[in-house]
Amino acid sequence: MTWQMWLAFFGAAIAIAVSPGAGAIQSMATGLTHGVKRGYWSILGLEVGLMLQLALVAAGLGAAVANSILAFTIIKWIGVAYLLYLAFRQWRAAAVDLNLQVDSVVAGGRMALTVHGFLVNATNPKGLLFFLAVMPQFVVPTAPLLPQYLAIGATMVAVDLVVMGLYTGLAVRLLAWLRTPRQQTVLNRVFSGLFAAAAVVLALIRRGPATA
């Protein structure tokens, strides 16, 4: 991968990460309910899920999923169900005062946040389809593939870490402006609606025509 091609992918990675989606909603919702430090455990899960999708595409399994009606449908509806679960959980989330939260977390708390983040990306076939469409444009087939995939993965993760961290921090700033439990509850309901909307969008995704 040349520097020019890497720079082009770097710009594409920024556009991908910044565009609103389930990952951004998850990051903001976690920042809203857990704060920035804890929010990064959810972001870690998002990145693991992202790497899984990149690995599947690099291994050729992404194309198989995209061209299999059954596999695509199963993954899609698992993703829809999980986003609806997150919408329900966010709807019922209680108002919190982040200023009173301590840095320590209960046993299993970090793992739970990481798993939630992982499932958001891992159960979203839209990411697989996107990488199938975009990644080949930045890969030179006559050059060794592993270094190119590693460069693409490292770039994507680095960019996504920064952007998701900004989304998490933005949610915390929003919460700092909300002084009453009622205001915080309204914001929780807004994020619940965003999760539900993401589920609807995912449900409407259709598998493209199979390739020969």
PDB file of C-alpha atoms in Angstrom:
ATOM      1  CA  MET A   1       0.000   0.000   0.000  1.00  0.00           C
ATOM      2  CA  THR A   2       1.487   3.326  -1.084  1.00  0.00           C
ATOM      3  CA  TRP A   3       1.369   6.464   1.045  1.00  0.00           C
ATOM      4  CA  GLN A   4      -1.098   8.021  -1.386  1.00  0.00           C
ATOM      5  CA  MET A   5      -3.406   5.009  -1.105  1.00  0.00           C
ATOM      6  CA  TRP A   6      -3.047   4.966   2.679  1.00  0.00           C
ATOM      7  CA  LEU A   7      -3.950   8.644   2.904  1.00  0.00           C
ATOM      8  CA  ALA A   8      -7.013   7.995   0.771  1.00  0.00           C
ATOM      9  CA  PHE A   9      -8.049   5.152   3.094  1.00  0.00           C
ATOM     10  CA  PHE A  10      -7.337   7.344   6.120  1.00  0.00           C
ATOM     11  CA  GLY A  11      -9.832   9.879   4.805  1.00  0.00           C
ATOM     12  CA  ALA A  12     -12.353   7.134   4.110  1.00  0.00           C
ATOM     13  CA  ALA A  13     -11.844   5.740   7.630  1.00  0.00           C
ATOM     14  CA  ILE A  14     -12.606   9.146   9.150  1.00  0.00           C
ATOM     15  CA  ALA A  15     -15.772   9.440   7.071  1.00  0.00           C
ATOM     16  CA  ILE A  16     -16.838   5.913   8.076  1.00  0.00           C
ATOM     17  CA  ALA A  17     -16.214   6.503  11.779  1.00  0.00           C
ATOM     18  CA  VAL A  18     -17.860   9.935  11.939  1.00  0.00           C
ATOM     19  CA  SER A  19     -21.021   8.882  10.107  1.00  0.00           C
ATOM     20  CA  PRO A  20     -23.756   8.222  12.703  1.00  0.00           C
ATOM     21  CA  GLY A  21     -24.506   4.571  13.292  1.00  0.00           C
ATOM     22  CA  ALA A  22     -25.104   1.977  15.975  1.00  0.00           C
ATOM     23  CA  GLY A  23     -21.500   2.294  17.213  1.00  0.00           C
ATOM     24  CA  ALA A  24     -21.795   6.046  17.685  1.00  0.00           C
ATOM     25  CA  ILE A  25     -25.122   5.644  19.477  1.00  0.00           C
ATOM     26  CA  GLN A  26     -23.649   2.957  21.734  1.00  0.00           C
ATOM     27  CA  SER A  27     -20.663   5.193  22.558  1.00  0.00           C
ATOM     28  CA  MET A  28     -22.846   8.162  23.437  1.00  0.00           C
ATOM     29  CA  ALA A  29     -25.281   6.049  25.440  1.00  0.00           C
ATOM     30  CA  THR A  30     -22.422   4.496  27.418  1.00  0.00           C
ATOM     31  CA  GLY A  31     -20.900   7.912  28.053  1.00  0.00           C
ATOM     32  CA  LEU A  32     -24.284   9.111  29.225  1.00  0.00           C
ATOM     33  CA  THR A  33     -24.743   6.330  31.778  1.00  0.00           C
ATOM     34  CA  HIS A  34     -21.155   5.417  32.734  1.00  0.00           C
ATOM     35  CA  GLY A  35     -18.856   8.356  31.942  1.00  0.00           C
ATOM     36  CA  VAL A  36     -15.806   8.646  29.703  1.00  0.00           C
ATOM     37  CA  LYS A  37     -13.424   6.263  31.510  1.00  0.00           C
ATOM     38  CA  ARG A  38     -15.906   3.423  31.664  1.00  0.00           C
ATOM     39  CA  GLY A  39     -17.109   4.264  28.175  1.00  0.00           C
ATOM     40  CA  TYR A  40     -13.762   3.221  26.724  1.00  0.00           C
ATOM     41  CA  TRP A  41     -14.453  -0.379  27.757  1.00  0.00           C
ATOM     42  CA  SER A  42     -17.470  -0.305  25.469  1.00  0.00           C
ATOM     43  CA  ILE A  43     -15.337   1.276  22.734  1.00  0.00           C
ATOM     44  CA  LEU A  44     -12.831  -1.558  23.161  1.00  0.00           C
ATOM     45  CA  GLY A  45     -15.646  -4.005  22.435  1.00  0.00           C
ATOM     46  CA  LEU A  46     -16.665  -2.001  19.375  1.00  0.00           C
ATOM     47  CA  GLU A  47     -13.128  -2.251  18.016  1.00  0.00           C
ATOM     48  CA  VAL A  48     -12.953  -6.005  18.619  1.00  0.00           C
ATOM     49  CA  GLY A  49     -16.199  -6.381  16.688  1.00  0.00           C
ATOM     50  CA  LEU A  50     -14.821  -4.162  13.938  1.00  0.00           C
ATOM     51  CA  MET A  51     -11.677  -6.287  13.695  1.00  0.00           C
ATOM     52  CA  LEU A  52     -13.812  -9.422  13.484  1.00  0.00           C
ATOM     53  CA  GLN A  53     -15.637  -7.984  10.490  1.00  0.00           C
ATOM     54  CA  LEU A  54     -12.391  -6.960   8.801  1.00  0.00           C
ATOM     55  CA  ALA A  55     -10.955 -10.422   9.424  1.00  0.00           C
ATOM     56  CA  LEU A  56     -14.037 -12.065   7.925  1.00  0.00           C
ATOM     57  CA  VAL A  57     -13.789  -9.905   4.823  1.00  0.00           C
ATOM     58  CA  ALA A  58     -10.050 -10.528   4.505  1.00  0.00           C
ATOM     59  CA  ALA A  59     -10.624 -14.282   4.843  1.00  0.00           C
ATOM     60  CA  GLY A  60     -13.354 -14.237   2.207  1.00  0.00           C
ATOM     61  CA  LEU A  61     -16.075 -15.238   4.659  1.00  0.00           C
ATOM     62  CA  GLY A  62     -17.692 -11.823   4.393  1.00  0.00           C
ATOM     63  CA  ALA A  63     -18.507 -12.458   0.750  1.00  0.00           C
ATOM     64  CA  ALA A  64     -20.016 -15.818   1.645  1.00  0.00           C
ATOM     65  CA  VAL A  65     -22.242 -14.198   4.274  1.00  0.00           C
ATOM     66  CA  ALA A  66     -23.228 -11.406   1.903  1.00  0.00           C
ATOM     67  CA  ASN A  67     -24.217 -13.947  -0.756  1.00  0.00           C
ATOM     68  CA  SER A  68     -26.024 -16.356   1.561  1.00  0.00           C
ATOM     69  CA  ILE A  69     -29.622 -15.386   2.205  1.00  0.00           C
ATOM     70  CA  LEU A  70     -29.860 -17.568   5.326  1.00  0.00           C
ATOM     71  CA  ALA A  71     -26.583 -16.446   6.948  1.00  0.00           C
ATOM     72  CA  PHE A  72     -27.226 -12.794   6.149  1.00  0.00           C
ATOM     73  CA  THR A  73     -30.782 -12.931   7.496  1.00  0.00           C
ATOM     74  CA  ILE A  74     -29.790 -14.690  10.727  1.00  0.00           C
ATOM     75  CA  ILE A  75     -27.014 -12.179  11.487  1.00  0.00           C
ATOM     76  CA  LYS A  76     -29.226  -9.241  10.545  1.00  0.00           C
ATOM     77  CA  TRP A  77     -32.101 -10.207  12.849  1.00  0.00           C
ATOM     78  CA  ILE A  78     -29.747 -10.983  15.709  1.00  0.00           C
ATOM     79  CA  GLY A  79     -28.438  -7.429  15.277  1.00  0.00           C
ATOM     80  CA  VAL A  80     -31.964  -6.009  15.152  1.00  0.00           C
ATOM     81  CA  ALA A  81     -32.942  -7.878  18.322  1.00  0.00           C
ATOM     82  CA  TYR A  82     -29.844  -6.683  20.165  1.00  0.00           C
ATOM     83  CA  LEU A  83     -30.382  -3.044  19.183  1.00  0.00           C
ATOM     84  CA  LEU A  84     -33.976  -3.270  20.382  1.00  0.00           C
ATOM     85  CA  TYR A  85     -32.705  -4.711  23.657  1.00  0.00           C
ATOM     86  CA  LEU A  86     -30.343  -1.741  23.999  1.00  0.00           C
ATOM     87  CA  ALA A  87     -33.249   0.606  23.254  1.00  0.00           C
ATOM     88  CA  PHE A  88     -35.299  -1.021  26.039  1.00  0.00           C
ATOM     89  CA  ARG A  89     -32.377  -0.863  28.478  1.00  0.00           C
ATOM     90  CA  GLN A  90     -31.680   2.794  27.693  1.00  0.00           C
ATOM     91  CA  TRP A  91     -35.374   3.668  28.074  1.00  0.00           C
ATOM     92  CA  ARG A  92     -35.325   2.265  31.592  1.00  0.00           C
ATOM     93  CA  ALA A  93     -31.939   3.765  32.540  1.00  0.00           C
ATOM     94  CA  ALA A  94     -32.050   5.860  35.694  1.00  0.00           C
ATOM     95  CA  ALA A  95     -30.716   9.407  35.904  1.00  0.00           C
ATOM     96  CA  VAL A  96     -27.168   9.526  37.268  1.00  0.00           C
ATOM     97  CA  ASP A  97     -24.728  12.049  38.692  1.00  0.00           C
ATOM     98  CA  LEU A  98     -21.362  11.378  37.092  1.00  0.00           C
ATOM     99  CA  ASN A  99     -19.671  13.691  39.576  1.00  0.00           C
ATOM    100  CA  LEU A 100     -20.492  11.211  42.346  1.00  0.00           C
ATOM    101  CA  GLN A 101     -19.248   8.153  40.494  1.00  0.00           C
ATOM    102  CA  VAL A 102     -15.960   6.627  41.554  1.00  0.00           C
ATOM    103  CA  ASP A 103     -13.349   5.327  39.148  1.00  0.00           C
ATOM    104  CA  SER A 104     -13.634   1.743  40.326  1.00  0.00           C
ATOM    105  CA  VAL A 105     -16.192  -0.600  38.817  1.00  0.00           C
ATOM    106  CA  VAL A 106     -17.780  -3.687  40.226  1.00  0.00           C
ATOM    107  CA  ALA A 107     -16.418  -7.058  39.200  1.00  0.00           C
ATOM    108  CA  GLY A 108     -17.550  -7.916  35.701  1.00  0.00           C
ATOM    109  CA  GLY A 109     -18.602  -4.351  34.905  1.00  0.00           C
ATOM    110  CA  ARG A 110     -15.799  -3.734  32.445  1.00  0.00           C
ATOM    111  CA  MET A 111     -16.349  -7.066  30.741  1.00  0.00           C
ATOM    112  CA  ALA A 112     -20.082  -6.396  30.425  1.00  0.00           C
ATOM    113  CA  LEU A 113     -19.431  -3.036  28.747  1.00  0.00           C
ATOM    114  CA  THR A 114     -16.894  -4.629  26.407  1.00  0.00           C
ATOM    115  CA  VAL A 115     -19.284  -7.412  25.439  1.00  0.00           C
ATOM    116  CA  HIS A 116     -22.080  -4.914  24.751  1.00  0.00           C
ATOM    117  CA  GLY A 117     -19.801  -2.934  22.449  1.00  0.00           C
ATOM    118  CA  PHE A 118     -18.592  -6.074  20.683  1.00  0.00           C
ATOM    119  CA  LEU A 119     -22.123  -7.313  19.995  1.00  0.00           C
ATOM    120  CA  VAL A 120     -23.187  -3.971  18.498  1.00  0.00           C
ATOM    121  CA  ASN A 121     -20.551  -4.231  15.744  1.00  0.00           C
ATOM    122  CA  ALA A 122     -20.329  -8.011  15.425  1.00  0.00           C
ATOM    123  CA  THR A 123     -24.071  -8.420  14.770  1.00  0.00           C
ATOM    124  CA  ASN A 124     -24.278  -5.672  12.163  1.00  0.00           C
ATOM    125  CA  PRO A 125     -24.013  -7.122   8.600  1.00  0.00           C
ATOM    126  CA  LYS A 126     -24.067  -3.573   7.239  1.00  0.00           C
ATOM    127  CA  GLY A 127     -20.417  -3.313   8.280  1.00  0.00           C
ATOM    128  CA  LEU A 128     -19.544  -6.473   6.357  1.00  0.00           C
ATOM    129  CA  LEU A 129     -21.213  -5.171   3.219  1.00  0.00           C
ATOM    130  CA  PHE A 130     -19.473  -1.824   3.568  1.00  0.00           C
ATOM    131  CA  PHE A 131     -16.033  -3.360   3.957  1.00  0.00           C
ATOM    132  CA  LEU A 132     -16.679  -5.657   1.021  1.00  0.00           C
ATOM    133  CA  ALA A 133     -17.424  -2.612  -1.130  1.00  0.00           C
ATOM    134  CA  VAL A 134     -14.681  -0.312   0.151  1.00  0.00           C
ATOM    135  CA  MET A 135     -11.661  -2.350   1.251  1.00  0.00           C
ATOM    136  CA  PRO A 136     -10.813  -3.913  -2.148  1.00  0.00           C
ATOM    137  CA  GLN A 137     -10.309  -0.422  -3.570  1.00  0.00           C
ATOM    138  CA  PHE A 138      -7.322   0.078  -1.241  1.00  0.00           C
ATOM    139  CA  VAL A 139      -5.716  -3.346  -1.623  1.00  0.00           C
ATOM    140  CA  VAL A 140      -3.077  -4.086  -4.259  1.00  0.00           C
ATOM    141  CA  PRO A 141      -3.714  -7.740  -5.213  1.00  0.00           C
ATOM    142  CA  THR A 142      -0.206  -8.243  -6.605  1.00  0.00           C
ATOM    143  CA  ALA A 143       1.459  -7.161  -3.335  1.00  0.00           C
ATOM    144  CA  PRO A 144       1.589  -9.180  -0.091  1.00  0.00           C
ATOM    145  CA  LEU A 145      -1.905  -9.007   1.403  1.00  0.00           C
ATOM    146  CA  LEU A 146      -1.221  -9.486   5.117  1.00  0.00           C
ATOM    147  CA  PRO A 147       0.740  -6.210   5.595  1.00  0.00           C
ATOM    148  CA  GLN A 148      -1.990  -4.339   3.719  1.00  0.00           C
ATOM    149  CA  TYR A 149      -4.750  -5.834   5.851  1.00  0.00           C
ATOM    150  CA  LEU A 150      -2.780  -5.047   9.012  1.00  0.00           C
ATOM    151  CA  ALA A 151      -2.290  -1.434   7.898  1.00  0.00           C
ATOM    152  CA  ILE A 152      -5.990  -1.089   7.068  1.00  0.00           C
ATOM    153  CA  GLY A 153      -7.033  -2.654  10.384  1.00  0.00           C
ATOM    154  CA  ALA A 154      -4.638  -0.537  12.473  1.00  0.00           C
ATOM    155  CA  THR A 155      -5.728   2.655  10.712  1.00  0.00           C
ATOM    156  CA  MET A 156      -9.415   1.868  11.084  1.00  0.00           C
ATOM    157  CA  VAL A 157      -9.101   1.031  14.778  1.00  0.00           C
ATOM    158  CA  ALA A 158      -6.996   4.116  15.566  1.00  0.00           C
ATOM    159  CA  VAL A 159      -9.449   6.436  13.822  1.00  0.00           C
ATOM    160  CA  ASP A 160     -12.486   4.737  15.334  1.00  0.00           C
ATOM    161  CA  LEU A 161     -11.015   4.893  18.845  1.00  0.00           C
ATOM    162  CA  VAL A 162     -10.619   8.652  18.574  1.00  0.00           C
ATOM    163  CA  VAL A 163     -14.039   9.271  17.016  1.00  0.00           C
ATOM    164  CA  MET A 164     -15.945   6.996  19.402  1.00  0.00           C
ATOM    165  CA  GLY A 165     -14.085   8.622  22.303  1.00  0.00           C
ATOM    166  CA  LEU A 166     -15.302  12.010  21.055  1.00  0.00           C
ATOM    167  CA  TYR A 167     -18.870  10.702  20.852  1.00  0.00           C
ATOM    168  CA  THR A 168     -18.579   9.386  24.418  1.00  0.00           C
ATOM    169  CA  GLY A 169     -17.175  12.686  25.660  1.00  0.00           C
ATOM    170  CA  LEU A 170     -19.934  14.588  23.874  1.00  0.00           C
ATOM    171  CA  ALA A 171     -22.563  12.612  25.764  1.00  0.00           C
ATOM    172  CA  VAL A 172     -20.861  13.408  29.065  1.00  0.00           C
ATOM    173  CA  ARG A 173     -20.826  17.115  28.184  1.00  0.00           C
ATOM    174  CA  LEU A 174     -24.509  16.934  27.360  1.00  0.00           C
ATOM    175  CA  LEU A 175     -25.179  15.313  30.711  1.00  0.00           C
ATOM    176  CA  ALA A 176     -23.235  18.058  32.501  1.00  0.00           C
ATOM    177  CA  TRP A 177     -25.722  20.582  31.119  1.00  0.00           C
ATOM    178  CA  LEU A 178     -28.711  18.568  32.360  1.00  0.00           C
ATOM    179  CA  ARG A 179     -29.279  19.403  36.009  1.00  0.00           C
ATOM    180  CA  THR A 180     -32.507  17.588  36.825  1.00  0.00           C
ATOM    181  CA  PRO A 181     -33.372  13.871  36.785  1.00  0.00           C
ATOM    182  CA  ARG A 182     -36.256  14.640  34.438  1.00  0.00           C
ATOM    183  CA  GLN A 183     -33.931  16.210  31.884  1.00  0.00           C
ATOM    184  CA  GLN A 184     -31.610  13.228  32.099  1.00  0.00           C
ATOM    185  CA  THR A 185     -34.528  10.850  31.686  1.00  0.00           C
ATOM    186  CA  VAL A 186     -35.614  12.695  28.544  1.00  0.00           C
ATOM    187  CA  LEU A 187     -32.093  12.321  27.125  1.00  0.00           C
ATOM    188  CA  ASN A 188     -32.115   8.601  27.958  1.00  0.00           C
ATOM    189  CA  ARG A 189     -35.390   8.284  26.057  1.00  0.00           C
ATOM    190  CA  VAL A 190     -33.845  10.102  23.087  1.00  0.00           C
ATOM    191  CA  PHE A 191     -30.974   7.610  22.951  1.00  0.00           C
ATOM    192  CA  SER A 192     -33.478   4.781  23.330  1.00  0.00           C
ATOM    193  CA  GLY A 193     -35.260   6.109  20.264  1.00  0.00           C
ATOM    194  CA  LEU A 194     -31.966   6.287  18.379  1.00  0.00           C
ATOM    195  CA  PHE A 195     -31.227   2.623  19.159  1.00  0.00           C
ATOM    196  CA  ALA A 196     -34.727   1.699  17.997  1.00  0.00           C
ATOM    197  CA  ALA A 197     -34.252   3.738  14.811  1.00  0.00           C
ATOM    198  CA  ALA A 198     -30.934   1.970  14.165  1.00  0.00           C
ATOM    199  CA  ALA A 199     -32.749  -1.353  14.569  1.00  0.00           C
ATOM    200  CA  VAL A 200     -35.352  -0.306  11.992  1.00  0.00           C
ATOM    201  CA  VAL A 201     -32.645   0.789   9.540  1.00  0.00           C
ATOM    202  CA  LEU A 202     -30.839  -2.532  10.000  1.00  0.00           C
ATOM    203  CA  ALA A 203     -34.094  -4.448   9.506  1.00  0.00           C
ATOM    204  CA  LEU A 204     -34.620  -2.677   6.164  1.00  0.00           C
ATOM    205  CA  ILE A 205     -31.199  -3.666   4.809  1.00  0.00           C
ATOM    206  CA  ARG A 206     -31.480  -6.089   1.919  1.00  0.00           C
ATOM    207  CA  ARG A 207     -28.803  -8.432   0.658  1.00  0.00           C
ATOM    208  CA  GLY A 208     -27.415  -7.341  -2.681  1.00  0.00           C
ATOM    209  CA  PRO A 209     -27.556  -9.627  -5.721  1.00  0.00           C
ATOM    210  CA  ALA A 210     -25.306 -12.655  -5.413  1.00  0.00           C
ATOM    211  CA  THR A 211     -22.136 -12.624  -7.403  1.00  0.00           C
ATOM    212  CA  ALA A 212     -21.176 -15.441  -9.678  1.00  0.00           C
TER     213      ALA A 212
END
